[in-house]
XYZ file of C-alpha atoms in Angstrom:
777
model
C -11.813 21.976 -2.873
C -11.709 25.625 -2.603
C -10.921 27.542 -5.952
C -8.504 30.721 -5.860
C -6.134 32.412 -8.690
C -3.399 31.225 -6.213
C -2.084 27.583 -6.743
C -0.185 27.678 -3.028
C -3.913 28.646 -1.444
C -5.381 26.208 -3.676
C -3.268 23.207 -2.409
C -3.864 24.606 1.357
C -7.489 24.196 0.763
C -7.391 28.284 1.859
C -9.031 30.800 0.584
C -8.372 34.321 2.006
C -11.099 35.891 0.077
C -13.652 34.386 2.474
C -14.939 36.023 5.437
C -14.172 33.781 8.270
C -11.561 33.109 10.963
C -8.620 31.770 8.703
C -5.259 32.849 8.497
C -1.842 31.352 7.131
C 1.087 31.534 9.281
C 4.676 31.425 7.384
C 7.890 30.183 8.915
C 10.441 32.749 9.130
C 14.210 32.207 10.014
C 15.143 30.342 13.119
C 16.337 32.553 16.356
C 18.089 29.509 18.116
C 19.558 26.266 17.555
C 20.718 23.974 20.589
C 21.853 20.347 20.690
C 19.977 18.655 23.515
C 19.782 14.882 24.882
C 21.198 13.814 21.187
C 18.748 15.920 18.872
C 18.808 19.488 17.822
C 16.339 22.012 18.785
C 15.608 24.689 16.827
C 13.084 27.536 17.417
C 11.395 28.907 14.431
C 9.353 31.984 14.234
C 6.182 32.411 12.334
C 4.512 35.421 10.791
C 0.951 35.752 10.064
C 0.177 36.918 6.867
C -2.593 39.131 5.701
C -5.782 37.629 4.172
C -5.334 38.314 0.504
C -4.035 36.838 -2.793
C -0.401 38.232 -2.625
C 1.153 36.997 0.775
C 2.413 39.857 2.894
C 3.510 39.707 6.391
C 0.609 41.018 8.931
C 3.180 42.902 11.392
C 0.426 44.076 13.653
C 0.035 40.214 14.574
C 3.125 39.421 16.542
C 5.450 36.174 15.835
C 4.777 32.862 17.129
C 7.555 30.629 18.193
C 7.655 26.583 17.461
C 10.063 24.135 18.030
C 11.458 22.211 15.276
C 13.346 18.781 16.565
C 15.832 17.282 14.076
C 16.628 13.689 15.020
C 18.824 10.923 13.356
C 18.972 7.430 13.478
C 20.679 4.359 11.877
C 19.602 2.852 8.412
C 20.280 6.456 7.133
C 16.982 8.182 8.710
C 16.646 11.757 9.961
C 13.617 12.601 11.695
C 11.869 16.378 11.603
C 8.979 16.921 13.634
C 7.032 19.967 14.776
C 4.026 20.836 16.326
C 1.728 23.935 16.685
C -0.797 22.490 19.325
C 1.890 21.290 21.743
C 1.658 17.557 20.847
C 4.831 15.567 21.472
C 6.821 13.265 19.401
C 5.153 9.669 19.592
C 7.740 7.020 18.960
C 5.224 3.988 19.452
C 1.726 3.704 17.915
C -0.335 1.415 15.712
C 1.442 2.592 12.911
C 4.998 2.446 14.362
C 7.119 -0.952 14.778
C 10.426 0.248 15.296
C 13.224 -2.821 14.493
C 15.469 -3.546 17.380
C 18.547 -2.558 15.169
C 17.347 0.959 14.694
C 18.955 3.090 17.138
C 19.046 6.959 17.837
C 22.407 8.859 16.684
C 23.778 11.760 18.839
C 23.947 14.858 17.348
C 25.718 18.228 17.883
C 25.806 21.700 16.523
C 28.363 23.649 14.830
C 27.883 27.309 14.263
C 29.939 29.633 11.787
C 28.323 33.058 10.945
C 24.941 31.864 11.026
C 25.407 28.758 9.251
C 24.796 25.540 11.487
C 25.876 22.067 11.182
C 24.293 19.409 12.767
C 27.186 16.291 13.071
C 26.785 12.938 14.275
C 29.421 11.195 16.389
C 31.666 10.567 13.106
C 31.917 13.893 11.764
C 29.002 13.045 9.511
C 26.921 16.149 8.523
C 23.329 15.454 9.027
C 21.608 18.642 8.655
C 22.647 22.105 7.852
C 20.733 25.393 8.787
C 21.446 28.599 7.046
C 20.555 31.634 8.694
C 22.985 34.067 7.442
C 21.711 37.031 5.237
C 21.381 36.399 1.582
C 23.523 38.084 -0.916
C 21.828 41.212 -2.125
C 23.178 43.792 -5.078
C 20.416 46.408 -4.711
C 19.295 48.416 -7.817
C 15.531 48.336 -7.865
C 12.715 48.403 -5.247
C 10.144 47.454 -7.674
C 9.590 44.574 -6.098
C 9.446 44.033 -2.338
C 12.063 41.837 -0.379
C 11.118 38.063 0.222
C 10.054 37.533 3.741
C 12.410 35.356 5.894
C 12.629 31.914 5.348
C 13.560 28.549 7.005
C 16.588 27.140 4.808
C 17.401 23.667 5.952
C 18.998 20.865 4.542
C 18.902 17.211 5.067
C 21.268 14.523 4.475
C 20.139 11.220 5.986
C 23.126 9.139 4.825
C 25.454 11.551 6.214
C 28.120 13.578 4.224
C 31.587 15.241 4.639
C 31.876 19.083 4.637
C 34.064 19.069 1.948
C 31.519 17.462 -0.181
C 28.686 19.982 1.168
C 30.738 22.579 0.280
C 31.736 21.697 -3.604
C 28.034 20.694 -4.041
C 28.458 16.982 -4.267
C 26.661 15.709 -1.347
C 23.152 14.332 -1.816
C 20.675 16.403 0.308
C 17.081 16.773 0.687
C 16.132 20.310 1.108
C 13.508 22.245 2.081
C 11.789 24.481 -0.234
C 13.360 27.758 1.128
C 12.717 30.009 -1.797
C 9.777 28.612 -4.458
C 8.311 31.756 -5.248
C 7.675 34.140 -8.211
C 7.833 37.667 -6.940
C 8.327 37.496 -3.168
C 4.693 38.251 -2.861
C 3.688 34.934 -4.721
C 4.857 31.837 -2.912
C 4.260 28.781 -4.758
C 5.432 26.368 -1.963
C 6.674 26.780 1.796
C 8.903 25.320 3.859
C 6.919 24.882 6.816
C 3.933 26.698 7.444
C 0.139 26.054 9.203
C -3.144 27.527 8.540
C -4.947 28.700 11.818
C -8.869 28.213 12.163
C -11.222 29.884 14.665
C -7.787 30.993 16.907
C -6.547 27.529 16.452
C -3.635 25.839 14.508
C -6.059 23.320 12.575
C -3.444 22.230 9.238
C -0.108 22.114 8.554
C 2.424 22.392 5.266
C 5.834 20.948 4.394
C 7.640 21.127 1.113
C 10.722 19.521 -0.444
C 12.376 20.971 -3.296
C 12.422 18.510 -6.215
C 13.988 18.577 -9.597
C 13.033 19.129 -13.375
C 13.725 15.430 -14.121
C 12.595 13.519 -10.599
C 10.267 10.906 -10.167
C 8.154 9.801 -7.272
C 6.394 6.413 -6.706
C 4.643 4.782 -3.831
C 1.829 6.538 -1.590
C 0.130 3.109 -1.361
C -1.959 1.085 -4.093
C -2.037 3.918 -6.547
C -3.774 3.129 -10.097
C -1.767 5.127 -12.065
C 1.109 5.437 -14.142
C 4.712 4.744 -12.656
C 6.136 8.124 -12.591
C 3.726 10.126 -10.067
C 5.012 13.953 -10.891
C 2.803 16.215 -12.286
C 0.079 15.011 -9.905
C -1.801 15.713 -6.394
C -3.330 12.956 -4.404
C -5.690 12.907 -1.347
C -4.505 9.899 1.379
C -8.049 9.156 2.498
C -9.236 5.844 2.404
C -12.273 5.038 0.267
C -14.128 2.213 -1.449
C -12.104 2.444 -4.950
C -15.326 1.232 -6.776
C -12.826 0.074 -9.032
C -9.134 0.605 -10.179
C -9.522 3.064 -13.010
C -10.084 6.283 -11.015
C -8.429 8.570 -8.309
C -10.024 6.739 -5.347
C -7.720 4.342 -3.371
C -8.460 1.432 -1.150
C -4.939 1.643 0.360
C -3.403 5.142 0.966
C 0.241 4.921 2.618
C 1.815 8.508 3.574
C 5.173 7.443 2.086
C 7.046 7.988 -1.402
C 10.112 7.029 -3.144
C 12.469 9.351 -5.055
C 14.339 8.635 -8.282
C 17.121 10.860 -6.376
C 17.064 8.028 -3.769
C 15.436 9.090 -0.703
C 12.022 8.302 0.521
C 9.700 10.008 3.008
C 7.278 8.677 5.744
C 4.597 10.945 6.965
C 3.624 9.721 10.613
C 0.103 10.478 10.568
C -3.207 8.954 10.200
C -4.794 12.356 9.459
C -6.382 13.248 6.045
C -3.557 14.892 3.941
C -2.236 15.464 0.699
C 0.848 14.974 -1.498
C 1.720 17.094 -4.683
C 4.158 15.712 -6.716
C 5.766 18.766 -8.827
C 2.256 19.500 -9.403
C 0.962 22.732 -7.763
C 4.681 23.892 -7.972
C 6.985 21.948 -10.416
C 9.715 23.066 -8.020
C 8.410 20.967 -5.001
C 7.112 18.107 -3.305
C 4.392 19.675 -1.179
C 2.519 17.686 1.935
C -0.548 19.137 3.676
C -1.786 17.458 6.701
C -5.390 17.869 8.393
C -3.517 18.087 11.853
C -1.413 20.913 13.091
C 1.641 18.457 13.227
C 4.463 17.287 10.928
C 6.523 14.192 11.498
C 8.434 13.193 8.868
C 11.255 10.432 8.593
C 13.546 11.044 5.576
C 15.294 7.839 4.663
C 18.328 7.321 2.455
C 19.955 4.836 0.396
C 21.737 3.686 -2.717
C 19.141 1.554 -3.994
C 15.300 1.454 -3.449
C 15.152 -1.509 -1.529
C 17.614 0.217 1.310
C 15.036 2.820 1.415
C 12.337 0.477 1.863
C 14.046 -1.617 4.201
C 14.517 1.566 6.384
C 10.870 2.289 6.104
C 10.208 -1.006 7.260
C 12.477 -0.607 10.099
C 10.297 2.073 11.238
C 6.597 0.592 10.485
C 7.408 -3.137 10.561
C 8.119 -6.038 8.502
C 6.011 -8.436 6.628
C 5.820 -11.680 8.288
C 6.236 -15.055 6.360
C 2.787 -16.698 5.167
C 2.004 -20.258 5.708
C 2.857 -22.527 2.373
C -0.782 -23.320 1.454
C -1.342 -19.630 0.961
C 0.675 -19.562 -2.237
C -1.264 -22.107 -4.014
C -4.585 -21.477 -6.026
C -7.753 -19.707 -4.375
C -10.897 -20.765 -6.214
C -14.196 -18.278 -5.448
C -16.952 -16.491 -7.006
C -19.473 -14.302 -5.690
C -20.822 -16.391 -4.538
C -20.940 -20.082 -3.376
C -24.329 -20.827 -1.400
C -23.894 -24.299 0.111
C -22.096 -27.348 1.201
C -23.313 -29.205 -1.534
C -22.216 -26.801 -3.972
C -18.765 -26.161 -2.689
C -18.078 -30.037 -2.775
C -18.768 -30.305 -6.159
C -16.701 -27.568 -7.240
C -13.786 -29.098 -5.187
C -14.415 -32.720 -6.233
C -14.275 -31.533 -9.876
C -11.281 -29.497 -9.379
C -9.644 -33.062 -7.897
C -11.115 -35.229 -10.686
C -10.033 -32.913 -13.683
C -6.447 -32.514 -12.208
C -6.634 -28.592 -11.347
C -4.464 -28.127 -8.106
C -6.086 -25.882 -5.760
C -5.555 -25.292 -2.010
C -8.042 -22.774 -0.838
C -11.815 -22.816 -1.380
C -13.350 -19.228 -0.616
C -16.963 -18.569 0.761
C -17.904 -14.978 -0.091
C -21.072 -13.512 1.168
C -23.397 -16.657 0.510
C -22.595 -18.734 3.659
C -24.544 -17.044 6.087
C -28.531 -17.375 6.638
C -29.257 -14.267 4.560
C -26.818 -13.391 1.786
C -24.661 -10.128 2.906
C -26.514 -10.411 6.317
C -22.646 -10.830 8.146
C -23.622 -12.677 11.467
C -20.267 -15.122 11.485
C -22.517 -18.165 11.575
C -23.083 -20.652 8.928
C -26.713 -21.232 7.407
C -28.050 -24.351 9.180
C -29.928 -25.298 6.100
C -27.382 -25.008 3.357
C -24.426 -25.798 5.641
C -25.940 -28.569 8.220
C -22.662 -29.341 9.564
C -20.047 -27.064 9.163
C -17.470 -28.685 11.502
C -17.469 -31.806 9.164
C -17.953 -29.705 5.866
C -14.459 -27.794 6.513
C -12.753 -31.125 8.103
C -13.644 -33.280 5.131
C -12.321 -30.244 2.653
C -9.307 -30.380 4.684
C -8.703 -34.151 4.120
C -9.072 -33.471 0.717
C -6.596 -30.743 0.670
C -8.437 -27.839 0.913
C -8.515 -24.898 3.366
C -11.428 -22.974 3.640
C -11.721 -18.837 3.600
C -14.514 -16.750 4.679
C -15.678 -13.545 3.768
C -17.081 -10.962 6.579
C -17.180 -7.277 7.184
C -16.564 -5.043 10.160
C -20.138 -3.624 10.217
C -23.087 -4.652 12.499
C -26.215 -4.624 10.105
C -29.585 -3.680 12.011
C -31.024 -7.222 11.455
C -28.009 -8.793 12.503
C -28.367 -11.392 15.676
C -25.532 -9.537 17.286
C -26.793 -5.704 17.328
C -28.527 -5.936 20.920
C -25.137 -7.021 22.370
C -23.041 -4.805 20.259
C -24.925 -1.851 21.439
C -25.405 -2.686 24.842
C -21.793 -3.135 25.440
C -20.600 -0.402 22.912
C -18.874 -2.764 20.531
C -20.192 -0.433 17.707
C -19.838 2.963 17.080
C -23.456 4.113 15.839
C -23.994 7.043 13.452
C -25.825 9.908 14.815
C -27.674 10.402 11.730
C -30.026 8.049 10.553
C -29.938 8.170 7.240
C -27.232 5.905 6.503
C -25.683 7.398 3.576
C -21.866 6.702 4.719
C -22.686 2.878 5.501
C -24.192 2.719 1.858
C -20.897 4.106 0.655
C -19.063 1.681 2.601
C -20.751 -1.222 1.242
C -19.821 -0.001 -2.140
C -23.771 -0.535 -3.044
C -23.660 -4.282 -3.455
C -26.735 -4.597 -0.430
C -29.380 -2.506 0.868
C -28.771 -3.898 4.302
C -29.156 -1.290 7.234
C -25.640 -1.055 8.668
C -26.288 0.041 12.021
C -22.490 0.837 12.932
C -18.980 0.072 12.787
C -17.101 -2.473 15.061
C -15.125 -0.142 17.299
C -11.395 -1.437 17.145
C -10.278 1.580 19.506
C -12.292 -0.046 22.145
C -9.951 -3.101 23.922
C -13.474 -4.840 25.026
C -14.771 -4.305 21.398
C -11.611 -5.889 19.872
C -11.850 -8.893 22.162
C -15.588 -9.335 21.226
C -14.745 -9.339 17.463
C -11.962 -12.218 17.993
C -14.427 -14.308 19.612
C -16.816 -14.131 16.779
C -13.891 -15.415 14.456
C -12.684 -17.751 17.188
C -15.829 -19.860 16.918
C -15.249 -20.118 12.974
C -11.248 -20.599 13.413
C -11.703 -23.457 15.976
C -13.630 -25.344 13.175
C -11.039 -25.308 11.066
C -11.098 -22.157 8.929
C -8.067 -20.993 7.758
C -8.258 -17.396 6.687
C -10.905 -14.767 7.077
C -11.429 -12.230 4.505
C -11.146 -8.778 5.970
C -13.466 -6.747 3.369
C -14.304 -2.875 3.407
C -12.835 -0.768 6.133
C -11.899 1.968 3.778
C -14.891 3.769 5.254
C -16.347 4.423 8.667
C -19.251 6.509 10.074
C -17.889 9.358 10.552
C -20.522 11.007 12.553
C -20.328 8.468 15.190
C -18.364 8.587 18.644
C -15.275 6.108 19.163
C -13.311 4.966 22.327
C -10.308 5.962 21.376
C -10.126 8.675 18.929
C -11.748 11.004 16.538
C -13.177 9.729 13.288
C -11.118 11.885 11.423
C -8.171 10.674 13.034
C -9.420 6.627 13.074
C -10.762 6.914 9.208
C -7.353 5.975 7.527
C -6.088 4.066 10.507
C -9.300 1.835 10.700
C -7.920 -0.814 8.521
C -5.054 -1.666 10.323
C -6.833 -1.949 13.644
C -9.377 -4.313 11.962
C -6.803 -6.440 10.158
C -4.598 -6.768 13.199
C -7.359 -8.160 15.425
C -8.242 -10.647 12.554
C -4.642 -11.951 12.051
C -3.683 -11.872 15.484
C -6.845 -14.356 16.450
C -6.138 -16.462 13.308
C -2.238 -16.857 14.167
C -3.211 -17.861 17.583
C -5.929 -20.255 16.857
C -4.355 -21.812 13.527
C -0.849 -22.183 14.874
C -2.024 -24.879 17.502
C -0.711 -28.354 16.536
C -4.000 -29.846 16.178
C -5.632 -27.227 13.916
C -6.811 -28.757 10.510
C -5.498 -25.360 8.663
C -1.914 -25.818 9.804
C -0.318 -28.295 7.227
C 3.569 -28.529 7.225
C 4.335 -24.806 8.131
C 5.704 -23.893 11.390
C 3.323 -22.109 13.912
C 4.638 -18.409 13.399
C 3.652 -18.680 9.781
C -0.110 -19.409 10.596
C -1.085 -15.556 10.497
C -3.099 -14.768 7.599
C -5.886 -12.522 6.521
C -7.376 -11.355 2.958
C -7.630 -7.782 3.084
C -8.654 -5.037 0.609
C -7.957 -1.499 2.781
C -4.558 -0.476 4.225
C -2.575 2.575 5.560
C 0.967 2.427 6.836
C 2.097 -0.684 8.924
C -0.736 -3.131 7.283
C 2.149 -4.817 6.044
C 2.432 -6.631 9.337
C -1.085 -8.160 8.649
C -0.593 -9.701 5.154
C -2.140 -10.245 2.481
C -3.866 -7.942 0.825
C -5.616 -7.880 -2.732
C -6.132 -5.131 -5.207
C -9.938 -4.549 -4.891
C -12.820 -4.807 -7.545
C -11.023 -4.407 -10.973
C -13.151 -4.869 -14.136
C -12.510 -7.975 -16.387
C -11.362 -5.808 -18.964
C -7.675 -5.220 -20.200
C -7.792 -1.765 -18.556
C -8.775 -3.311 -15.554
C -5.776 -5.663 -15.781
C -3.424 -2.771 -16.570
C -4.612 -0.577 -13.318
C -4.457 -3.735 -11.160
C -0.456 -4.033 -12.027
C 0.101 -0.466 -11.787
C -1.494 -0.680 -8.352
C 0.643 -3.848 -7.258
C 3.451 -1.848 -8.316
C 3.204 1.080 -6.034
C 1.782 -0.967 -3.561
C 5.359 -2.862 -3.431
C 7.122 0.601 -3.503
C 5.236 1.657 -0.232
C 6.335 -1.071 2.086
C 4.350 -4.179 1.182
C 5.375 -7.876 0.401
C 2.443 -9.764 -0.511
C -0.134 -8.702 -2.840
C -2.861 -10.218 -5.113
C -5.592 -9.444 -7.587
C -8.818 -10.904 -8.437
C -8.405 -13.346 -11.624
C -9.741 -12.295 -13.897
C -11.459 -9.184 -12.694
C -13.868 -8.884 -10.342
C -16.788 -7.575 -12.023
C -18.080 -7.876 -15.635
C -18.827 -5.264 -18.344
C -21.260 -3.763 -19.635
C -23.579 -5.590 -17.081
C -21.644 -5.994 -13.522
C -23.364 -9.251 -12.507
C -24.256 -11.099 -15.604
C -22.366 -10.197 -18.779
C -19.926 -13.266 -19.597
C -16.230 -13.384 -19.491
C -13.990 -12.982 -22.061
C -11.608 -15.901 -22.708
C -8.517 -14.329 -23.626
C -8.632 -11.991 -20.702
C -8.937 -15.048 -18.517
C -6.318 -16.789 -20.145
C -3.831 -13.523 -19.732
C -4.995 -12.582 -16.224
C -4.393 -16.283 -15.334
C -0.637 -15.932 -16.592
C -0.341 -12.671 -14.875
C -1.528 -14.388 -11.483
C 0.875 -17.343 -11.865
C 3.543 -14.821 -11.539
C 2.223 -12.759 -8.414
C 2.764 -13.264 -4.819
C -0.762 -15.067 -4.491
C -3.486 -15.873 -6.904
C -7.199 -16.160 -6.433
C -10.028 -16.297 -8.632
C -13.044 -14.470 -7.920
C -15.817 -12.466 -8.894
C -19.238 -11.602 -9.918
C -19.682 -14.456 -12.811
C -18.580 -18.093 -13.055
C -14.662 -18.063 -12.462
C -14.286 -22.063 -12.300
C -12.042 -23.117 -15.648
C -14.241 -25.932 -16.881
C -17.022 -23.314 -17.581
C -14.769 -22.255 -20.591
C -13.895 -25.389 -22.429
C -11.999 -24.044 -25.084
C -9.104 -22.517 -22.833
C -9.441 -24.848 -19.916
C -6.374 -27.075 -21.105
C -3.987 -23.838 -21.185
C -5.451 -22.984 -17.398
C -4.674 -26.472 -16.152
C -1.102 -26.009 -17.409
C -0.559 -22.877 -15.726
C -1.788 -23.600 -12.543
C 0.313 -26.936 -12.677
C 3.545 -24.565 -13.381
C 2.327 -22.334 -10.380
C 2.867 -25.464 -8.289
C 6.307 -26.776 -9.930
C 7.330 -23.257 -9.264
C 6.480 -23.230 -5.258
C 9.991 -23.887 -4.198
C 11.311 -20.616 -5.924
C 8.054 -18.836 -4.689
C 8.336 -19.772 -0.923
C 12.185 -18.996 -1.172
C 11.778 -15.748 -2.614
C 8.797 -15.122 -0.031
C 10.744 -15.581 2.714
C 13.537 -13.079 1.391
C 10.868 -10.483 1.231
C 10.166 -10.582 4.855
C 13.741 -9.554 5.893
C 14.368 -7.046 3.431
C 13.017 -4.284 1.694
C 11.757 -6.026 -1.475
C 8.323 -7.047 -2.300
C 7.416 -10.148 -4.271
C 6.348 -8.229 -7.274
C 8.849 -5.564 -8.041
C 8.949 -2.436 -10.252
C 11.632 -2.685 -12.736
C 12.770 0.523 -10.877
C 13.800 -1.443 -7.700
C 16.567 -3.442 -9.498
C 17.911 -0.755 -12.054
C 17.225 2.761 -10.493
C 19.901 4.196 -12.515
C 18.094 3.365 -16.021
C 16.030 6.429 -16.701
C 13.484 4.410 -18.450
C 12.279 2.158 -16.051
C 10.691 5.054 -13.936
C 7.998 4.774 -16.476
C 7.499 1.187 -16.954
C 4.397 -0.017 -15.705
C 3.436 -3.164 -17.645
C 6.368 -5.280 -16.568
C 7.654 -6.331 -13.346
C 10.123 -8.542 -11.239
C 8.328 -11.746 -9.823
C 10.823 -12.293 -6.907
C 14.452 -11.775 -7.949
C 15.064 -14.034 -10.994
C 11.507 -13.422 -12.998
C 11.150 -10.488 -15.379
C 7.384 -10.736 -16.496
C 5.854 -8.937 -19.189
C 1.963 -9.901 -19.043
C 0.176 -9.454 -22.618
C -2.593 -7.223 -21.890
C -4.654 -6.915 -25.431
C -6.411 -9.251 -27.521
C -3.738 -8.576 -30.391
C -1.035 -11.234 -28.784
C 1.612 -8.668 -29.006
C 3.503 -6.322 -27.063
C 6.459 -3.682 -26.969
C 9.164 -5.279 -24.219
C 11.595 -3.082 -22.322
C 14.617 -5.226 -20.919
C 17.204 -3.730 -18.978
C 20.817 -3.890 -19.473
C 22.500 -7.282 -20.454
C 21.550 -10.702 -21.741
C 18.245 -12.409 -20.999
C 16.373 -15.735 -22.054
C 12.902 -16.263 -22.654
C 11.788 -18.490 -20.145
C 9.185 -20.504 -22.322
C 11.214 -20.488 -25.484
C 14.430 -20.388 -24.740
C 15.203 -17.448 -27.103
C 18.304 -15.459 -26.232
C 18.397 -11.435 -26.228
C 21.144 -9.069 -25.882
C 19.691 -5.557 -24.494
C 23.064 -3.875 -24.505
C 22.739 -0.981 -22.097
C 18.929 -1.421 -22.167
C 16.375 -1.475 -25.097
C 13.019 -2.094 -26.542
C 11.757 -5.251 -28.346
C 9.121 -3.879 -30.369
C 5.845 -5.501 -31.569
C 7.035 -8.795 -29.881
C 4.248 -11.307 -30.833
C 3.067 -13.828 -28.224
C 0.686 -16.917 -28.355
C -2.194 -17.004 -26.240
C -0.532 -19.982 -24.149
C 2.609 -18.008 -23.153
C 3.577 -15.191 -21.383
C 6.699 -13.231 -21.992
C 8.919 -14.259 -19.232
C 12.726 -13.382 -19.115
C 15.445 -15.046 -17.030
C 19.460 -14.269 -16.884
C 21.520 -16.718 -18.420
C 23.169 -19.204 -15.970
C 20.086 -18.507 -13.521
C 19.376 -21.375 -11.102
C 15.329 -21.820 -10.375
C 14.160 -23.871 -7.629
C 11.333 -26.187 -8.610
C 9.117 -29.382 -7.741
C 9.099 -31.416 -10.637
C 6.266 -33.652 -9.413
C 2.752 -32.746 -10.405
C 0.513 -32.364 -6.976
C -3.093 -31.962 -6.130
C -1.941 -29.116 -3.559
C 0.615 -28.083 -1.392
C -0.011 -30.627 1.238
C 1.860 -33.251 -1.388
C 4.843 -31.002 -1.584
C 8.297 -31.790 0.139
C 10.324 -28.781 0.106
C 13.537 -30.734 0.907
C 12.662 -32.486 -2.239
C 12.818 -29.485 -4.478
C 15.211 -29.698 -7.288
C 16.939 -26.949 -9.706
C 16.472 -25.978 -13.144
C 19.691 -24.338 -14.677
C 19.168 -22.184 -17.527
C 22.330 -23.246 -19.232
C 23.308 -22.864 -23.086
C 21.261 -26.172 -23.487
C 17.934 -24.626 -22.113
C 15.061 -24.452 -24.536
C 12.329 -23.171 -22.518
C 10.657 -24.869 -19.881
C 8.428 -27.553 -20.538
C 5.248 -27.478 -18.804
């Protein structure tokens, strides 16, 4: 990033000292406001600024005018759109999936002495624009007068004019006056940067309050409140979960003032939450377009529901997917897999899925979408035999074609891959996270319909055998110096995850919904779609499910995984998982043995997660750790006892704005403490989970207001208006989980080997009544 002595310019990646054709254009007070076709069109002039640290209007250059469009929708949504390159608003693309109940609301405009009211048909004000002159009592010319500004306030939920007049209406305001002295601006309401004579980037800023908190933006591995931080929204291999890199960026955030903003773009962008300026939330897009949806609501769930009305709701997943997944990196033969599965059954470990990672090909890591004929001599029989024992098969693959892959000539001949212009393959190495030295020749081009059909055909052969799930690994990085069929690599990079996962999800749903398919089990056909994905962008919640990437087997790896999952759930996603008990070892990535207490504590976290998969670079099977194996078996059985509850809560999340793993703020947004709690969560609507993430078997617990019961011990707690339990001791075989008194939990009392043996119609109910002394498991 370029460094200047001016925070605004640093945020804009703009250096006025550089001798190049680069200029900043600032928005001024609008010249006209017109209601047309149900929307409001505002003509906004922009003035070029002199290339210097102190902002000064370059009056030698004529102003340029651009249109700002305001639209209102049901579900408390206001859309703000402006384009500096002639682009028009896009309602339908890969990110957007408008719900049928989402409808436009017609706006009209009233004006009084330079003050404009944008009003809906019910007389509710949805936006105001102040073009009147500010009140001035002149006494000094020590500082120059401020430049004109854009003073726009938005009311996504609607507001009465009386409430606006007395200051009680909730509004989301553009940062009209975020400056020190007039030449020193910290944020701008709207502006763009021109490079080489063309608009290149655009920025928009909203006012924020001193105590305002922010969450979301994807799978963010950091503390709950994002204020005071700036994030680059660019998908990349996270290479762990304890740094700023991010597998899953989502251009959406939620504010503690109860509004959310979705920035409709796949371009690289930045969000600064009270960081470059403590008075503003600043957004910078690396394209000359701003398309922002401001979403209101009284609860976080309402706001996330509005976001899903724009970008799509998650579908329900098959029952078997909520069972235990067993894996490691990697199983290499049918003989090895059968031995693992037979031992799981003989030692009474319930399990539904066996995952084969990189070792099922002819050559480890050389993805050719075909089984090794020597080590898997009869894959069809192998898969069907496993299914007869209650095991589904999940297979690893990735979206790049290696130079030595069987498909390389066909892929090149038909342009199914986008090939890099350079041959040093540095970017491809980054995309593989250095797990292999394979020479990736290109990235499968999912912007090409023909390439997408071809890729689906590769998966179809596997799915026809009975494979139940495809692991859509990677997808964060693409070859940036290649030419793609449908868009530039800069626009595609973030969106690639969605196109990739969409293709795999669609073909899985098509094949696995067939009545004869071995993976179908008891689920209805519409629940057959599933992937196991690592990367994501806005809209990927329609193609579940996603897991948290390559976390370290450590307490900080576990803690950061939970933080990422909480922010991910606050970004529109229902389902999320993580590698139990962490993906890689320390200090030796592949060879350091696992720590048994981490294995147990991460198992407990996994049992109370949307989905649970054991995976990583070292042995993961529980019998490899005999001193804790009985504890693990008990927790696995508990998972299956809770299956009716898990399935019921999962279905609810597909119709609402709730995730399965939800931050406490989802239920208690008025409690300021919970906006800073990132080591507790609700699992569904009834369990408050407090995983232990240290070797001291002790933790501090925050209980929101009201009465609580420890689900495992039966202890009763009265948190009053909300309070802390300090130094709460927890034996290794238990995890602090709390429920409300009189809670009813759907439960399956029988022990089973897999979900095939569960009949949800025969589920019982566990009542947390006065005699409840804790669940026995």
